[in-house]
Short mmCIF file of N, CA and C in Angstrom, two decimals:
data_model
loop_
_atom_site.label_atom_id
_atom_site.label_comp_id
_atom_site.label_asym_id
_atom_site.label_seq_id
_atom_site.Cartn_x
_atom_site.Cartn_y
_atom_site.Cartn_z
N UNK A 1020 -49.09 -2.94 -72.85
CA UNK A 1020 -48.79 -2.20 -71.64
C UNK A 1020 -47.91 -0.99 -71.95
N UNK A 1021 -47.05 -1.37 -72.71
CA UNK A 1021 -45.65 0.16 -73.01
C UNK A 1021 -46.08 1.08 -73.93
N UNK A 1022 -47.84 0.48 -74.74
CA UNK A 1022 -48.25 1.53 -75.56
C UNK A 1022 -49.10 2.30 -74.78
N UNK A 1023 -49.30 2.06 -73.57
CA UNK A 1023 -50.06 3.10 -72.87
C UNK A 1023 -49.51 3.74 -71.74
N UNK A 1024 -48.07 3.63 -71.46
CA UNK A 1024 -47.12 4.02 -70.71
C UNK A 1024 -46.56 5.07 -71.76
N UNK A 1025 -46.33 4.93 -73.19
CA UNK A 1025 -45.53 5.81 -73.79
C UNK A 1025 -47.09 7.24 -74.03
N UNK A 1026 -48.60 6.65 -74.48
CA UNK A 1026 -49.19 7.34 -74.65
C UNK A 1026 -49.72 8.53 -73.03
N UNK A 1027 -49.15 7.87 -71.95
CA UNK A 1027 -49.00 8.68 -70.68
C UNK A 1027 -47.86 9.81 -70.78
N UNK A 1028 -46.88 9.31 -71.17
CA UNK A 1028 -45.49 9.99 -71.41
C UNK A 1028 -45.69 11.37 -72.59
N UNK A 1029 -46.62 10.89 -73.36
CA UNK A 1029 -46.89 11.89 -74.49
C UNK A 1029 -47.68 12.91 -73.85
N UNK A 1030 -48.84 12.35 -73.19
CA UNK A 1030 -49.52 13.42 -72.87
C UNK A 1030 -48.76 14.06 -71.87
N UNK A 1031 -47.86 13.53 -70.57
CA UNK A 1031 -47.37 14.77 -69.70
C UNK A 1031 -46.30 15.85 -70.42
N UNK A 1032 -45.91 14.64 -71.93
CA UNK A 1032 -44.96 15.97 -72.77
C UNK A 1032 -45.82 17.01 -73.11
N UNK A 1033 -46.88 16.73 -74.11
CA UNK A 1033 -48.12 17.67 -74.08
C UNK A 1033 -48.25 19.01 -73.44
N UNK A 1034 -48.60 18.45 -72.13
CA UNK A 1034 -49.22 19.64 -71.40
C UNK A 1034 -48.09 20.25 -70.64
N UNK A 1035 -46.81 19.65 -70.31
CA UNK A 1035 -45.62 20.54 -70.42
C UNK A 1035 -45.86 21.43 -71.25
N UNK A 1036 -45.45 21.18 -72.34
CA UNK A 1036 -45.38 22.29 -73.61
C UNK A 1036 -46.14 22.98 -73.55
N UNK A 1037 -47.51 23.05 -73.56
CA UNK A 1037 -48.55 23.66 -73.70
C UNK A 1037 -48.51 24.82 -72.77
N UNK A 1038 -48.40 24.25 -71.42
CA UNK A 1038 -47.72 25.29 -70.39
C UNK A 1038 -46.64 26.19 -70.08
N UNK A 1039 -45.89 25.49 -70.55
CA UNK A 1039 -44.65 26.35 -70.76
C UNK A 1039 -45.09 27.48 -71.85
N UNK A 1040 -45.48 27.30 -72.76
CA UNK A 1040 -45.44 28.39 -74.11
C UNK A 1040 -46.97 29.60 -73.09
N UNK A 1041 -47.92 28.87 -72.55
CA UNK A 1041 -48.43 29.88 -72.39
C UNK A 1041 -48.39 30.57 -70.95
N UNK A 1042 -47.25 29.93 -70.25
CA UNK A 1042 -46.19 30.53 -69.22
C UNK A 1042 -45.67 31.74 -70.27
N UNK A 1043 -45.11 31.47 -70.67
CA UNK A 1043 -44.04 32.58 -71.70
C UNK A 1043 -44.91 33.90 -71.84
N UNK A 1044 -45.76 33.12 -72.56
CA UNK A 1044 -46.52 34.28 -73.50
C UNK A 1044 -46.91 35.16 -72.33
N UNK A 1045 -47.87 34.91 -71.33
CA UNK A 1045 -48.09 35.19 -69.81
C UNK A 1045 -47.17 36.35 -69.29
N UNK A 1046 -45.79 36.03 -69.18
CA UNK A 1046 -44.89 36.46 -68.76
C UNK A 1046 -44.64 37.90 -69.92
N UNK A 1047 -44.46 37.30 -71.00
CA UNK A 1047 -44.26 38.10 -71.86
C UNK A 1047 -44.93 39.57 -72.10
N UNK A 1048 -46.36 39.20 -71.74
CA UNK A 1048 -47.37 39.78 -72.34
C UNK A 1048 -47.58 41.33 -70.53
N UNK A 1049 -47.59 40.27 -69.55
CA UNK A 1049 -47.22 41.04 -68.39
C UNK A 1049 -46.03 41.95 -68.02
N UNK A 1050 -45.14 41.20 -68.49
CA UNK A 1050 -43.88 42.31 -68.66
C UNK A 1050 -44.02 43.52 -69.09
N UNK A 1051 -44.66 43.56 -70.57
CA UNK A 1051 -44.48 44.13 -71.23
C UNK A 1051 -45.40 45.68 -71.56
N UNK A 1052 -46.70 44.73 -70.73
CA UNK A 1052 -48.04 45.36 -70.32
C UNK A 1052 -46.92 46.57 -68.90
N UNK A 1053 -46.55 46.32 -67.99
CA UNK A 1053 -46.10 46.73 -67.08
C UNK A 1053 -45.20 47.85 -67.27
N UNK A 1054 -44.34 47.82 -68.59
CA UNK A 1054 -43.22 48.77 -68.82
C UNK A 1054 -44.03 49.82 -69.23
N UNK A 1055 -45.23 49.59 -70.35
CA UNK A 1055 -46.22 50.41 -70.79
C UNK A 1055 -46.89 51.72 -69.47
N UNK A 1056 -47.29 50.60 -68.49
CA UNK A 1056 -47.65 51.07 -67.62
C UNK A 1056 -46.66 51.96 -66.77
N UNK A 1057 -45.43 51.93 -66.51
CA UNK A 1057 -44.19 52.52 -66.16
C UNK A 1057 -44.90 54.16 -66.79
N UNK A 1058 -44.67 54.15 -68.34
CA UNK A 1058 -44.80 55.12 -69.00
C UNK A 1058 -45.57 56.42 -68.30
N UNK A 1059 -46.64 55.40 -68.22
CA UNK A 1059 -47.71 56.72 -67.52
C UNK A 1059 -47.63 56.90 -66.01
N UNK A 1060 -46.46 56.57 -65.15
CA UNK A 1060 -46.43 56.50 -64.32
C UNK A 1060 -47.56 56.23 -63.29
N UNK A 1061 -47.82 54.57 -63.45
CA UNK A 1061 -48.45 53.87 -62.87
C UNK A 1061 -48.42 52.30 -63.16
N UNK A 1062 -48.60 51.46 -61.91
CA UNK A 1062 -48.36 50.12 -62.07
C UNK A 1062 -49.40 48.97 -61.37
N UNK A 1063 -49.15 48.07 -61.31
CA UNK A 1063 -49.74 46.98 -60.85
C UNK A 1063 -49.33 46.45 -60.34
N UNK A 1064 -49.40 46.07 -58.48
CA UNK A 1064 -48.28 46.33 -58.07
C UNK A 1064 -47.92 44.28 -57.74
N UNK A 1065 -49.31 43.47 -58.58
CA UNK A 1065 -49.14 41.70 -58.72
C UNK A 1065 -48.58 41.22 -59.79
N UNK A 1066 -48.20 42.38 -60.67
CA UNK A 1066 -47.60 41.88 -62.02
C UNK A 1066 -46.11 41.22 -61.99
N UNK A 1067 -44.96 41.81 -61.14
CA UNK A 1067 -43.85 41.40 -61.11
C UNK A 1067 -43.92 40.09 -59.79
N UNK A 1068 -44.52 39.91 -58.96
CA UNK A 1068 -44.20 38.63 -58.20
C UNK A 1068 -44.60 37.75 -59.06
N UNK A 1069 -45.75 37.79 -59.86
CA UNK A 1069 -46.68 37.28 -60.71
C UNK A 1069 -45.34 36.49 -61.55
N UNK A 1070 -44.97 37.95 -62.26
CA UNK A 1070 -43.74 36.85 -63.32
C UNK A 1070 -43.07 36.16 -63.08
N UNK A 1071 -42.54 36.83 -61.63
CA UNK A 1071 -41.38 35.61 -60.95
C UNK A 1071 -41.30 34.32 -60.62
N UNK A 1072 -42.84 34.22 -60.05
CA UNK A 1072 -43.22 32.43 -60.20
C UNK A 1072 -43.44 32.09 -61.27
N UNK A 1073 -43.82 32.99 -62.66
CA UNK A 1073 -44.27 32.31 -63.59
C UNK A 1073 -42.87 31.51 -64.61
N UNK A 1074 -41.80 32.57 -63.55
CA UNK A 1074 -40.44 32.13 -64.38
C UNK A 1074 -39.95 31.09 -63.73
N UNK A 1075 -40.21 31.02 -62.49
CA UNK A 1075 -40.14 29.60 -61.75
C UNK A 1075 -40.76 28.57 -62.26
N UNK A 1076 -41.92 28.47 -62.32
CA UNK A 1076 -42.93 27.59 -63.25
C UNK A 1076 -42.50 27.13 -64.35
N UNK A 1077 -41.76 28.41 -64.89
CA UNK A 1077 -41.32 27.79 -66.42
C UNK A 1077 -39.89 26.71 -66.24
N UNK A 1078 -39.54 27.27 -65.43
CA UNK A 1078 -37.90 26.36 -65.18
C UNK A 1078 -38.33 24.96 -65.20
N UNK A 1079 -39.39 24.84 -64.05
CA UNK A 1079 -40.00 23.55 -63.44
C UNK A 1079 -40.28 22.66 -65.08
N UNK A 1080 -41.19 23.44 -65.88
CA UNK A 1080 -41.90 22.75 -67.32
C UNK A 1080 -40.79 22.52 -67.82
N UNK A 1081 -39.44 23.18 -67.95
CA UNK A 1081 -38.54 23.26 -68.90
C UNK A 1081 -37.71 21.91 -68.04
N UNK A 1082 -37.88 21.80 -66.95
CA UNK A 1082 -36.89 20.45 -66.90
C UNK A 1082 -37.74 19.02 -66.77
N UNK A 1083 -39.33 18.86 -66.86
CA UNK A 1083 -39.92 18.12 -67.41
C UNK A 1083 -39.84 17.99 -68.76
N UNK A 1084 -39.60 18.85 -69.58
CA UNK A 1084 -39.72 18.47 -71.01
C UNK A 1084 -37.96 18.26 -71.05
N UNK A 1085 -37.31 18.55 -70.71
CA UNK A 1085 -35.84 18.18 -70.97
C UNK A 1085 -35.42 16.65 -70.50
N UNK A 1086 -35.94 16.27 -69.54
CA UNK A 1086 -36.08 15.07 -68.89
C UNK A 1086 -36.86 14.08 -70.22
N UNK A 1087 -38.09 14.40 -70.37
CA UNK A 1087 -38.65 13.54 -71.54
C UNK A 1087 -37.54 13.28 -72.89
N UNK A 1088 -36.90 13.86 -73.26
CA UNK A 1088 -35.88 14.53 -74.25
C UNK A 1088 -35.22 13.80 -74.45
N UNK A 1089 -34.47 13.29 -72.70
CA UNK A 1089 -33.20 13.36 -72.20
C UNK A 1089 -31.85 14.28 -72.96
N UNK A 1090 -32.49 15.68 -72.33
CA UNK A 1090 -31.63 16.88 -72.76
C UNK A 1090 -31.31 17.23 -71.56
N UNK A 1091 -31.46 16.97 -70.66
CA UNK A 1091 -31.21 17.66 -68.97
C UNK A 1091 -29.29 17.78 -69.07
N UNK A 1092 -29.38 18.44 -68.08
CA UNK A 1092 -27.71 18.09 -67.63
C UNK A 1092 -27.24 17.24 -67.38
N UNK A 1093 -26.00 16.42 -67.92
CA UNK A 1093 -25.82 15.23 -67.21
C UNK A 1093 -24.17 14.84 -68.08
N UNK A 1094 -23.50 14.18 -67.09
CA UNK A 1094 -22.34 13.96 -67.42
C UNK A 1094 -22.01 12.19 -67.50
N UNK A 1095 -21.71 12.09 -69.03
CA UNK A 1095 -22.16 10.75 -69.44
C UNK A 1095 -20.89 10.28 -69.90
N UNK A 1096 -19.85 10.00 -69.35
CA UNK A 1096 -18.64 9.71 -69.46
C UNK A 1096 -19.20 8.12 -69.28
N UNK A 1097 -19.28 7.74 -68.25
CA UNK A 1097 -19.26 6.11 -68.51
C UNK A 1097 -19.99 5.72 -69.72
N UNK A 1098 -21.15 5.87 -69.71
CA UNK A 1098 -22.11 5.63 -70.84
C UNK A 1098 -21.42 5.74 -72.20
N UNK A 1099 -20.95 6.95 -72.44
CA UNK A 1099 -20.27 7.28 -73.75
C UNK A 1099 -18.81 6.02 -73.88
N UNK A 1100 -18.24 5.82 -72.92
CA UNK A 1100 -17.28 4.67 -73.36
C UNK A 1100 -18.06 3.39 -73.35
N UNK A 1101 -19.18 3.02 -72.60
CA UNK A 1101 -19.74 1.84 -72.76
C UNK A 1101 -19.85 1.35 -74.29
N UNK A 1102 -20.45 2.78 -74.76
CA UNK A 1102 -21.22 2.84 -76.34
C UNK A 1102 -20.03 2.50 -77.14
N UNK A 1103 -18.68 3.59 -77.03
CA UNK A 1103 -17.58 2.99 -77.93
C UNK A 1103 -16.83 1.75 -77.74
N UNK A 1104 -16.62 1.28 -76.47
CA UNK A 1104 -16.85 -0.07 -76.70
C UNK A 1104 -17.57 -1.36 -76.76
N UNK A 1105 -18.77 -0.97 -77.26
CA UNK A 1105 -20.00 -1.49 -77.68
C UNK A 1105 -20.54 -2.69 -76.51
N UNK A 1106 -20.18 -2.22 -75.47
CA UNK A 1106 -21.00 -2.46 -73.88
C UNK A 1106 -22.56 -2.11 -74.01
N UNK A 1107 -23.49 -2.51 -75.29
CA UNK A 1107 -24.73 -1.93 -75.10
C UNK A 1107 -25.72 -1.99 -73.90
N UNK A 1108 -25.50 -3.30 -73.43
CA UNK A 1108 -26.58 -4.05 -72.38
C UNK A 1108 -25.93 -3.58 -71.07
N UNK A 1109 -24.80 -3.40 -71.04
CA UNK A 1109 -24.09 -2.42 -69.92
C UNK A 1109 -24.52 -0.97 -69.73
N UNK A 1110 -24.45 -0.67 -70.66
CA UNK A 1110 -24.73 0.68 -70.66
C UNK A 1110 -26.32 1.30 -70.75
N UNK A 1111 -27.19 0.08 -70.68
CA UNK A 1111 -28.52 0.61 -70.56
C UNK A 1111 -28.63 -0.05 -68.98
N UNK A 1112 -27.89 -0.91 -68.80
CA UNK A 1112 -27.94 -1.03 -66.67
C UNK A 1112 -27.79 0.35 -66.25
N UNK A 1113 -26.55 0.81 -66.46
CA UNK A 1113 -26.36 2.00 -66.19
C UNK A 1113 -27.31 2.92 -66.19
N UNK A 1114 -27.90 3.25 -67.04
CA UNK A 1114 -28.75 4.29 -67.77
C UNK A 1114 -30.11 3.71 -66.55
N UNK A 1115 -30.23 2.81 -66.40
CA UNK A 1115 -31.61 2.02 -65.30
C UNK A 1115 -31.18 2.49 -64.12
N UNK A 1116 -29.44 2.38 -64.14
CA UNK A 1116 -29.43 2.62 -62.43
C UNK A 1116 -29.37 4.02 -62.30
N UNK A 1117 -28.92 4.87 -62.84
CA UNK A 1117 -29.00 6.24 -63.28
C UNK A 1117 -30.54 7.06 -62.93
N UNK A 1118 -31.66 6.29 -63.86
CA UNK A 1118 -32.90 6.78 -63.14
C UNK A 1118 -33.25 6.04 -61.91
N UNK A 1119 -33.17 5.18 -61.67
CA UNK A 1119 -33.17 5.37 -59.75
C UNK A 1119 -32.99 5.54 -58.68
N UNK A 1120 -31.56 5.87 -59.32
CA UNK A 1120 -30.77 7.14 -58.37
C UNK A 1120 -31.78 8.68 -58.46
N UNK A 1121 -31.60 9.03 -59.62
CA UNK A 1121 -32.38 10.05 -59.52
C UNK A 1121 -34.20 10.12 -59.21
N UNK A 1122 -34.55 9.07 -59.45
CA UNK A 1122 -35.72 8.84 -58.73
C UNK A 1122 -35.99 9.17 -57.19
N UNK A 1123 -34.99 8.46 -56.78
CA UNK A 1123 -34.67 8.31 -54.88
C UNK A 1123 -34.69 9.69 -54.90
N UNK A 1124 -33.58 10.53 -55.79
CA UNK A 1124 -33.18 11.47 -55.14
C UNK A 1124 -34.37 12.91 -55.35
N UNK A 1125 -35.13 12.75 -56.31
CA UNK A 1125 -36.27 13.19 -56.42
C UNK A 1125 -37.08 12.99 -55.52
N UNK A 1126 -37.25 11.88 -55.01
CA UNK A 1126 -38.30 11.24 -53.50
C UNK A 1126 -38.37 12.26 -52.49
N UNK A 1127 -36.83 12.40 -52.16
CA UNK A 1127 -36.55 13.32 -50.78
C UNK A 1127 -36.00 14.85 -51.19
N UNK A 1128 -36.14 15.22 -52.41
CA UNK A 1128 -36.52 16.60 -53.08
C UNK A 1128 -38.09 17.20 -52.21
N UNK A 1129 -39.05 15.84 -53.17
CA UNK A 1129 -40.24 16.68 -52.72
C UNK A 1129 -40.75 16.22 -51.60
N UNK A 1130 -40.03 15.34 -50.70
CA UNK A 1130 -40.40 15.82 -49.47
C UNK A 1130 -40.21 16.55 -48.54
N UNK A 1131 -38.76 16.94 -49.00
CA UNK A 1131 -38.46 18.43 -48.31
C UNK A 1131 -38.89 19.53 -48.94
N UNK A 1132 -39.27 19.83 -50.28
CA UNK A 1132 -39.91 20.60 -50.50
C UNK A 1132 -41.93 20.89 -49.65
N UNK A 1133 -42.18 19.70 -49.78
CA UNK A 1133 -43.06 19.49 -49.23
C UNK A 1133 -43.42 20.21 -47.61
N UNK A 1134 -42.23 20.11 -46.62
CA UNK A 1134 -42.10 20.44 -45.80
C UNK A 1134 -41.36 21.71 -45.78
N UNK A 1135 -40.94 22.44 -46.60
CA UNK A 1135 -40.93 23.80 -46.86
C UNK A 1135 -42.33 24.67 -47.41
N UNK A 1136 -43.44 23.78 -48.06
CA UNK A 1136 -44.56 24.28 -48.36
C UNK A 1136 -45.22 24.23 -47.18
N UNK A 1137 -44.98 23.61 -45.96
CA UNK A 1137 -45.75 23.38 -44.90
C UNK A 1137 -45.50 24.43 -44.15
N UNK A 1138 -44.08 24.86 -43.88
CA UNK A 1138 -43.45 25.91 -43.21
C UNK A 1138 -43.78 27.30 -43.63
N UNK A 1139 -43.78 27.45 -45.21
CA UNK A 1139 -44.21 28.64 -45.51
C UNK A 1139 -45.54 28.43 -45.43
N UNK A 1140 -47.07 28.16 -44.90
CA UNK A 1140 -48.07 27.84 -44.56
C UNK A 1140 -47.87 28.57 -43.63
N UNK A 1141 -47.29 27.93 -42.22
CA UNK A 1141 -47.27 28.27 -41.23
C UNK A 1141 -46.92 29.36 -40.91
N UNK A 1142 -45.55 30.12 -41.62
CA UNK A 1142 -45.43 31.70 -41.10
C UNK A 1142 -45.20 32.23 -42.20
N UNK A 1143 -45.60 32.15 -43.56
CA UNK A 1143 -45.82 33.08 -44.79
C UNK A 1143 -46.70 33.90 -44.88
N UNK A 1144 -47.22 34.60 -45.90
CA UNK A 1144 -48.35 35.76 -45.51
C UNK A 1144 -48.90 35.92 -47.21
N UNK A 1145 -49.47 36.84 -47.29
CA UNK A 1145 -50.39 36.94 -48.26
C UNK A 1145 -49.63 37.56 -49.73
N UNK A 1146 -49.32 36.82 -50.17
CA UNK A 1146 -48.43 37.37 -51.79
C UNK A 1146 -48.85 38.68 -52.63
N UNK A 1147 -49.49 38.22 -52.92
CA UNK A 1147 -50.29 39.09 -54.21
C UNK A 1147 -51.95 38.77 -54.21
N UNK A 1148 -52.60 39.89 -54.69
CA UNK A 1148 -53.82 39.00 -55.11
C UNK A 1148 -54.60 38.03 -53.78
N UNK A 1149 -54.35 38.22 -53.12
CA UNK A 1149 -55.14 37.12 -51.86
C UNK A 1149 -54.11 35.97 -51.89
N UNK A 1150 -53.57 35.25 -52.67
CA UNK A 1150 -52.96 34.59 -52.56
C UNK A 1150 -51.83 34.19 -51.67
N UNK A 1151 -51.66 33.29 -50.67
CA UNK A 1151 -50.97 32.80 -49.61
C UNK A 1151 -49.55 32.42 -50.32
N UNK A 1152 -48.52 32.70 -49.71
CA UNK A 1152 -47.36 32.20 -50.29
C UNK A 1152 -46.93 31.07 -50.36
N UNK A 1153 -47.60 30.37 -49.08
CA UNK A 1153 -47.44 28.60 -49.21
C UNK A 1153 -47.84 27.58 -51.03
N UNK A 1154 -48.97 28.81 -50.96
CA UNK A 1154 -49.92 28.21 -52.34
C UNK A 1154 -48.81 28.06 -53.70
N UNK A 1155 -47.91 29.68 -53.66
CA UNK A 1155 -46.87 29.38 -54.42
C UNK A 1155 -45.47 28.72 -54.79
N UNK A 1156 -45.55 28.09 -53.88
CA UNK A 1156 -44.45 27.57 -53.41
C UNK A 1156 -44.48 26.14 -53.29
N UNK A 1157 -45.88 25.86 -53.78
CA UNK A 1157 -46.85 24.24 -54.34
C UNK A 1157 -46.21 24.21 -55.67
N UNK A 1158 -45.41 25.26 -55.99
CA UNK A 1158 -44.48 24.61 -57.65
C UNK A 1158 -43.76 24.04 -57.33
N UNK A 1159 -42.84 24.16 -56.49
CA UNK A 1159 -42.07 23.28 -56.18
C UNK A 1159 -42.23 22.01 -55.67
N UNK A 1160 -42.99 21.17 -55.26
CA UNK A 1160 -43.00 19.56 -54.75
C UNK A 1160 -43.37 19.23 -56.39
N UNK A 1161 -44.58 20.30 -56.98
CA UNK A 1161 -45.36 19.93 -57.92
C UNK A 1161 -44.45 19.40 -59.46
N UNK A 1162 -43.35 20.34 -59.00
CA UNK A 1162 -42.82 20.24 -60.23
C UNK A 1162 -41.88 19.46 -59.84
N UNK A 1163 -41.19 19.38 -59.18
CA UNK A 1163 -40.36 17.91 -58.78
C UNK A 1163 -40.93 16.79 -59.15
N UNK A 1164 -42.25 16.56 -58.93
CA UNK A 1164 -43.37 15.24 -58.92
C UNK A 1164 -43.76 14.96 -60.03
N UNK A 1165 -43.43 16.44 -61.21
CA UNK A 1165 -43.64 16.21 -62.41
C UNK A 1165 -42.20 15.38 -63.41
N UNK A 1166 -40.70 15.96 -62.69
CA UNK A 1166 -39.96 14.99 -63.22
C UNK A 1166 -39.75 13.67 -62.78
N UNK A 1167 -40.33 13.32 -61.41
CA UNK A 1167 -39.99 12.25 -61.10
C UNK A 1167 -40.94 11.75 -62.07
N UNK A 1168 -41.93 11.60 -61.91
CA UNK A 1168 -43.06 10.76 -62.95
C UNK A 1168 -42.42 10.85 -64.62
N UNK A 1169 -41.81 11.89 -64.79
CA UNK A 1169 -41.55 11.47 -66.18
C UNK A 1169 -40.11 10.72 -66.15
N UNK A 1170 -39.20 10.47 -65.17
CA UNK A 1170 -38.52 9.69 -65.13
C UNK A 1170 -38.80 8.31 -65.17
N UNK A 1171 -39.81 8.00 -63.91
CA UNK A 1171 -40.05 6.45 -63.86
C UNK A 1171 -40.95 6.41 -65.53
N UNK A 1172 -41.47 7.08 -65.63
CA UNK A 1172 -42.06 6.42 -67.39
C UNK A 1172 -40.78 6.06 -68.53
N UNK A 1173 -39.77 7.18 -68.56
CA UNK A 1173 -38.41 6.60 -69.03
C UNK A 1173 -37.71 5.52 -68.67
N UNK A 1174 -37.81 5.13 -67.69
CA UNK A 1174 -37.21 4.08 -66.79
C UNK A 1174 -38.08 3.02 -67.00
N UNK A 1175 -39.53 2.59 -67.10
CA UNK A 1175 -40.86 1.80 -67.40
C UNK A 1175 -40.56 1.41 -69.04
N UNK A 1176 -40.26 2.11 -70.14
CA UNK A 1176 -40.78 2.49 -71.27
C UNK A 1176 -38.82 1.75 -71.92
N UNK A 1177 -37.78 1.92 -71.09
CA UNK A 1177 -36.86 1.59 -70.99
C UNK A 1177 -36.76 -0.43 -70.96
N UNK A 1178 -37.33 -0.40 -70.68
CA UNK A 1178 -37.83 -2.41 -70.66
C UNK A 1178 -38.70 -2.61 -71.95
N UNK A 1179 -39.03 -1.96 -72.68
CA UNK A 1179 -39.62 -2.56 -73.92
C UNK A 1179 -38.62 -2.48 -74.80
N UNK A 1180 -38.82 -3.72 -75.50
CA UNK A 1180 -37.75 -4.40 -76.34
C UNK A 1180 -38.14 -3.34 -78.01
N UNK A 1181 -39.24 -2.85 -78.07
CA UNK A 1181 -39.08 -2.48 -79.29
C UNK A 1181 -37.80 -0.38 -79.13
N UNK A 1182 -38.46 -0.34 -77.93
CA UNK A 1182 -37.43 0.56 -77.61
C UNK A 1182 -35.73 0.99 -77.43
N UNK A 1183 -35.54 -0.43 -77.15
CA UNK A 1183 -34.01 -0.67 -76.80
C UNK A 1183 -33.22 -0.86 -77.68
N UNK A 1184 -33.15 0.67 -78.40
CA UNK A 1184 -31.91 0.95 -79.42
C UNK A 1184 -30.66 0.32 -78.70
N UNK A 1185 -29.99 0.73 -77.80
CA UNK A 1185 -29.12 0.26 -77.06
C UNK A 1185 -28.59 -1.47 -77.01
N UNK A 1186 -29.27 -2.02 -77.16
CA UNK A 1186 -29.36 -3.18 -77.32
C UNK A 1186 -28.91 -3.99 -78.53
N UNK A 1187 -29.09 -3.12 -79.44
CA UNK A 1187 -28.49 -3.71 -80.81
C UNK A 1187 -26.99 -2.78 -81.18
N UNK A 1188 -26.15 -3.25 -81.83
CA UNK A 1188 -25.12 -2.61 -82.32
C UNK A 1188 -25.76 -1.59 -83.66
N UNK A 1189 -25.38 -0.15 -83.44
CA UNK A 1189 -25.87 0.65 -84.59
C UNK A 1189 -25.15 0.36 -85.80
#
């Protein structure tokens, strides 16, 4: 069961990455295309909203793959004394109750995001490109939904015994 929970976990690291880098490049490549275009005094006028979600987008990938990591922000004072005083099995409760706090609190992230995608539906207007602003603004539940899921797989993947460094004294 935890070898196909971790091989789930791999692939949403995967296509994070994958996205993110060709977010970048995207961004990069549009930017840069655009300053060019400056030159000759003339522009495009979907290229800069364009980047701006794409830099949003990237934030979103960048705290899915930081989450997989566990590189995110986080202030680990209890944990860190658990460890020095070799509280292992304590300190992975913690670490359990830790992602379901943030689970919960992810829950009612994207449902208020959710209901901000509904709102900008209702009186948003046309972005760029034909594109509706509600449509962009689907990064946000989306990417919330992407750390919650890679949380509960940390939190899932967290109960296998071959995993639980924590558990033994280093």
């Amino acid at each position: 069961m935890f070898n196909g929970i971790k091989k789930i976990d791999n692939l949403v690291d995967n296509i994070a990455s994958y996205l993110l880098v060709l977010s970048v490049i995207l961004m990069l490549f549009l930017s840069v295309l655009n300053i060019f275009l400056r030159w000759g005094n003339t522009t495009i006028f979907w290229i800069e909203p364009l980047v701006r979600h794409l830099v949003f987008l990237s934030a979103f990938l960048g705290g899915v793959l930081a989450t997989g990591r566990r590189n995110h922000i986080g202030i680990d004072i209890i944990g860190r004394w658990l460890e020095v005083k070799k509280y292992y099995k304590l300190r992975l409760l913690v670490e359990r109750l830790i992602y379901i706090i943030s689970i919960i609190t992810l829950y009612f992230l994207i449902i208020s995001s959710i209901d901000f995608m509904k709102s900008e539906a209702q009186y948003g207007r046309e972005a760029f490109l034909g594109i509706h602003s509600s449509h962009l603004v689907g990064i946000i539940p989306v990417g919330f939904s992407a750390i919650l899921l890679r949380i509960f797989l940390i939190l899932v993947l967290s109960f296998d015994k071959k995993n639980e460094s924590l558990d033994k004294e280093v």
